[in-house]
Amino acid sequence: MNRVLRPQRLVSQAVSDAARLVAPSGIGLDSPGVRLRMVERLRRGGRLDEAVLQAMERVPRHRFVDSALAPQAYEDTALPIGHGQTISKPSVVARMLSLLREGQGAQQRGGLGRTLEIGTGCGYQAAVLAGLASELVSVERILALHQGAVQRLAALQPELGWARTPRLLHADGQSVDAWRGPFDSIVSAAGGDDIPAAWLQALAPGGRLVAPTQQAGGGQALTVVDHVLSGGRSEWVRQTVEGVHFVPLRSGLV
């Protein structure tokens, strides 16, 4: 008797991934007014950089989530994007990018400069960063997420007209081999026990890094690191800002 081999998880996962690449439309999601209302709520909360908010006004967040979750796209909530990952809350994206722009180097140059994002995910934060950075390199260790982000950002390029197309890499976020630093700004969408030494070495003098890290008492908090020169020597000055919750930082390609 011939046996029929029936693929199980791979087909279902492929169908699920394909669904995530379908841009939701209708129910008012295509209206810029929906995004404007989300950003206005963030603006009323204070502490956020106006250039960041204006960049978020332009990026259609509903294009980065499953069709079934699209009605929640402009709420201040994290949403699943598959593979155990999430798209961050709009308020968290805005806060982290605002912290980057508050750095002394960003203030002096008038922008984020050459920027590295660790953890592309679905590509939403990369789309916002593309409107703020002179050059963006974004790395993602999960191939399916990387491929989805490449397709979404390519589709948005004509609409948003970035001066320079983001460079997306399928790479390990804890390895510097493919990054070609240094970078003026570094932001991570995953949290580890500490800031990897490779990230600090990739941060240019005058640059700023923002990433979640595990705290001794439990939980995570945003850590801000500034690379300063003192007497001709490099120093990395750290400060802990506020509590957050991110997926754990992992190494290795998937």
Coordinates of C-alpha atoms in Angstrom, one line a residue:
M1 CA 0.0 0.0 0.0
N2 CA 1.3 3.4 -0.9
R3 CA 1.5 5.8 2.0
V4 CA 0.6 9.4 1.6
L5 CA 2.8 11.9 3.4
R6 CA 0.8 14.8 4.6
P7 CA 2.8 18.0 5.5
Q8 CA 1.5 19.5 8.7
R9 CA 2.9 22.6 10.3
L10 CA 4.9 23.9 7.3
V11 CA 1.8 24.4 5.0
S12 CA -0.3 26.0 7.8
Q13 CA 2.6 28.3 8.7
A14 CA 3.1 29.3 5.1
V15 CA -0.7 30.1 4.8
S16 CA -0.5 32.1 8.0
D17 CA 2.6 34.0 6.8
A18 CA 1.0 34.8 3.4
A19 CA -2.1 36.2 5.2
R20 CA 0.1 38.6 7.0
L21 CA 1.4 40.1 3.8
V22 CA -2.1 41.0 2.6
A23 CA -2.6 44.7 3.2
P24 CA -5.9 45.2 5.0
S25 CA -8.2 47.9 3.7
G26 CA -11.7 49.3 4.3
I27 CA -13.4 50.0 7.6
G28 CA -11.8 53.4 7.5
L29 CA -8.3 52.1 7.9
D30 CA -7.1 53.8 4.7
S31 CA -8.0 57.2 5.9
P32 CA -5.1 59.4 7.2
G33 CA -7.6 60.7 9.8
V34 CA -7.4 57.3 11.7
R35 CA -3.6 57.7 12.0
L36 CA -3.9 61.4 12.9
R37 CA -6.2 60.5 15.8
M38 CA -3.8 57.9 17.1
V39 CA -0.9 60.4 17.0
E40 CA -3.0 63.1 18.6
R41 CA -3.6 60.8 21.6
L42 CA 0.1 60.2 21.8
R43 CA 0.8 64.0 21.5
R44 CA -1.5 64.7 24.4
G45 CA 0.5 62.4 26.6
G46 CA 3.5 64.6 26.3
R47 CA 7.3 63.7 26.4
L48 CA 7.4 62.8 22.7
D49 CA 9.4 64.3 19.9
E50 CA 7.3 66.1 17.3
A51 CA 9.4 64.8 14.4
V52 CA 8.7 61.3 15.6
L53 CA 5.0 61.9 15.8
Q54 CA 4.9 63.4 12.3
A55 CA 6.8 60.4 10.9
M56 CA 4.2 58.1 12.6
E57 CA 1.4 60.1 11.0
R58 CA 2.6 59.0 7.6
V59 CA 3.0 55.2 8.2
P60 CA -0.1 53.1 7.9
R61 CA 0.3 50.7 10.9
H62 CA -2.6 48.5 9.7
R63 CA -0.5 47.4 6.8
F64 CA 1.9 45.6 9.2
V65 CA -0.6 43.3 11.0
D66 CA -3.0 40.5 10.2
S67 CA -6.2 41.4 8.5
A68 CA -8.1 40.1 11.5
L69 CA -6.2 42.4 13.8
A70 CA -6.4 45.5 11.5
P71 CA -9.3 47.1 13.5
Q72 CA -7.0 47.3 16.5
A73 CA -4.0 48.7 14.6
Y74 CA -4.5 52.2 15.8
E75 CA -5.1 51.4 19.4
D76 CA -2.2 51.7 21.8
T77 CA -1.6 48.0 22.1
A78 CA 1.0 45.5 21.1
L79 CA -0.2 42.9 18.6
P80 CA 1.1 39.5 17.5
I81 CA 2.9 39.2 14.2
G82 CA 3.6 35.5 14.3
H83 CA 6.7 33.4 15.3
G84 CA 6.2 34.5 19.0
Q85 CA 6.9 38.1 18.1
T86 CA 4.8 41.3 18.4
I87 CA 4.5 44.8 16.9
S88 CA 5.2 47.2 19.7
K89 CA 2.7 49.6 21.1
P90 CA 2.7 52.9 19.3
S91 CA 3.4 54.8 22.5
V92 CA 6.5 52.6 23.1
V93 CA 7.8 53.1 19.5
A94 CA 7.2 56.9 19.9
R95 CA 9.0 56.9 23.3
M96 CA 12.1 55.0 22.2
L97 CA 12.6 57.0 19.0
S98 CA 12.0 60.2 21.0
L99 CA 14.7 59.2 23.4
L100 CA 17.0 58.6 20.4
R101 CA 16.3 62.1 19.1
E102 CA 16.9 63.7 22.5
G103 CA 20.6 62.6 22.4
Q104 CA 23.2 65.4 22.2
G105 CA 24.5 64.0 18.9
A106 CA 21.0 63.9 17.3
Q107 CA 20.3 67.4 18.5
Q108 CA 23.5 68.7 17.0
R109 CA 23.1 67.0 13.6
G110 CA 19.4 67.6 13.5
G111 CA 18.4 64.0 13.1
L112 CA 19.2 60.4 13.9
G113 CA 22.0 60.0 11.3
R114 CA 23.1 56.5 10.4
T115 CA 20.8 54.2 12.3
L116 CA 20.8 50.5 13.2
E117 CA 17.6 48.8 14.3
I118 CA 17.9 45.4 15.9
G119 CA 14.8 43.3 15.4
T120 CA 12.9 44.4 12.2
G121 CA 9.9 42.3 13.1
C122 CA 7.0 43.2 10.7
G123 CA 8.8 46.4 9.6
Y124 CA 6.6 49.0 11.2
Q125 CA 9.3 50.7 13.3
A126 CA 11.7 50.5 10.4
A127 CA 9.1 52.4 8.3
V128 CA 8.9 55.1 10.9
L129 CA 12.7 55.2 11.3
A130 CA 13.2 55.5 7.5
G131 CA 11.6 59.0 7.7
L132 CA 13.9 60.1 10.5
A133 CA 17.3 58.6 9.7
S134 CA 19.7 59.6 7.0
E135 CA 20.4 55.8 6.5
L136 CA 18.8 52.8 8.1
V137 CA 20.1 49.3 8.5
S138 CA 17.7 46.9 10.2
V139 CA 18.4 43.3 11.1
E140 CA 16.0 40.4 11.8
R141 CA 17.0 36.8 12.7
I142 CA 13.7 35.2 11.7
L143 CA 13.7 34.7 7.9
A144 CA 9.9 34.7 7.5
L145 CA 9.6 38.1 9.3
H146 CA 12.5 39.5 7.4
Q147 CA 10.9 38.5 4.1
G148 CA 7.6 40.0 5.0
A149 CA 9.2 43.3 6.1
V150 CA 11.1 43.5 2.8
Q151 CA 7.8 43.1 0.8
R152 CA 5.9 45.6 3.0
L153 CA 8.5 48.3 2.8
A154 CA 9.0 47.9 -0.9
A155 CA 5.3 48.3 -1.4
L156 CA 5.3 51.5 0.8
Q157 CA 8.4 53.1 -0.9
P158 CA 6.4 54.8 -3.7
E159 CA 3.8 56.1 -1.2
L160 CA 6.2 57.4 1.4
G161 CA 9.1 58.3 -0.8
W162 CA 12.0 57.8 1.6
A163 CA 15.1 59.7 0.5
R164 CA 17.1 56.5 1.1
T165 CA 15.6 53.0 1.0
P166 CA 16.1 51.1 4.3
R167 CA 18.6 48.2 4.1
L168 CA 17.0 45.1 5.7
L169 CA 19.2 42.2 6.6
H170 CA 18.5 38.6 7.6
A171 CA 21.2 38.5 10.3
D172 CA 21.9 37.8 14.0
G173 CA 21.3 40.9 16.0
Q174 CA 24.1 40.0 18.3
S175 CA 26.7 39.8 15.5
V176 CA 28.4 42.8 14.0
D177 CA 29.7 41.0 10.8
A178 CA 27.1 42.4 8.5
W179 CA 26.4 45.8 10.1
R180 CA 29.3 47.8 8.8
G181 CA 29.2 50.4 11.7
P182 CA 29.6 52.8 13.3
F183 CA 26.1 54.0 13.8
D184 CA 24.9 57.3 15.2
S185 CA 21.8 55.8 16.6
I186 CA 20.9 52.2 17.7
V187 CA 17.6 50.9 18.8
S188 CA 16.6 47.4 19.8
A189 CA 13.2 45.7 19.8
A190 CA 14.3 42.9 22.1
G191 CA 15.7 42.8 25.6
G192 CA 18.6 40.9 27.1
D193 CA 20.3 40.7 30.4
D194 CA 22.6 43.6 29.4
I195 CA 23.6 45.6 26.4
P196 CA 25.8 43.4 24.2
A197 CA 29.4 44.7 23.9
A198 CA 29.2 44.5 20.1
W199 CA 26.4 47.1 20.1
L200 CA 28.5 49.5 22.2
Q201 CA 31.4 49.1 19.9
A202 CA 29.1 49.8 16.9
L203 CA 27.9 53.1 18.5
A204 CA 29.8 56.1 17.1
P205 CA 31.2 58.8 19.4
G206 CA 28.3 61.2 20.1
G207 CA 25.8 58.5 19.4
R208 CA 22.9 57.1 21.5
L209 CA 21.6 53.6 22.0
V210 CA 18.1 52.8 23.4
A211 CA 17.2 49.2 24.3
P212 CA 15.2 47.3 26.9
T213 CA 17.3 45.3 29.5
Q214 CA 16.5 43.0 32.3
Q215 CA 16.6 44.5 35.7
A216 CA 18.0 43.0 38.9
G217 CA 14.7 43.2 40.7
G218 CA 12.8 41.6 37.8
G219 CA 11.1 43.0 34.7
Q220 CA 12.6 45.1 32.0
A221 CA 13.4 48.8 31.6
L222 CA 14.6 51.0 28.8
T223 CA 18.3 51.7 29.0
V224 CA 19.8 54.7 27.3
V225 CA 23.5 54.6 26.5
D226 CA 25.5 57.7 25.2
H227 CA 28.9 57.3 23.7
V228 CA 30.9 60.3 24.9
L229 CA 34.5 61.3 24.5
S230 CA 36.2 62.5 27.6
G231 CA 39.9 63.5 27.4
G232 CA 40.1 61.7 24.1
R233 CA 38.9 58.5 25.7
S234 CA 35.5 56.8 25.0
E235 CA 33.0 56.4 27.8
W236 CA 29.5 54.8 27.6
V237 CA 27.2 56.7 30.0
R238 CA 24.1 54.8 30.9
Q239 CA 20.7 55.7 32.4
T240 CA 17.6 53.6 33.1
V241 CA 14.4 55.3 32.1
E242 CA 11.1 53.4 32.6
G243 CA 9.7 49.9 32.7
V244 CA 8.7 48.1 29.5
H245 CA 8.0 44.6 28.3
F246 CA 9.7 43.2 25.2
V247 CA 10.3 39.8 23.7
P248 CA 13.6 38.3 24.9
L249 CA 16.8 38.9 22.9
R250 CA 18.0 35.7 21.2
S251 CA 20.9 34.8 19.0
G252 CA 21.1 32.6 15.9
L253 CA 19.2 32.6 12.6
V254 CA 15.8 31.0 12.2

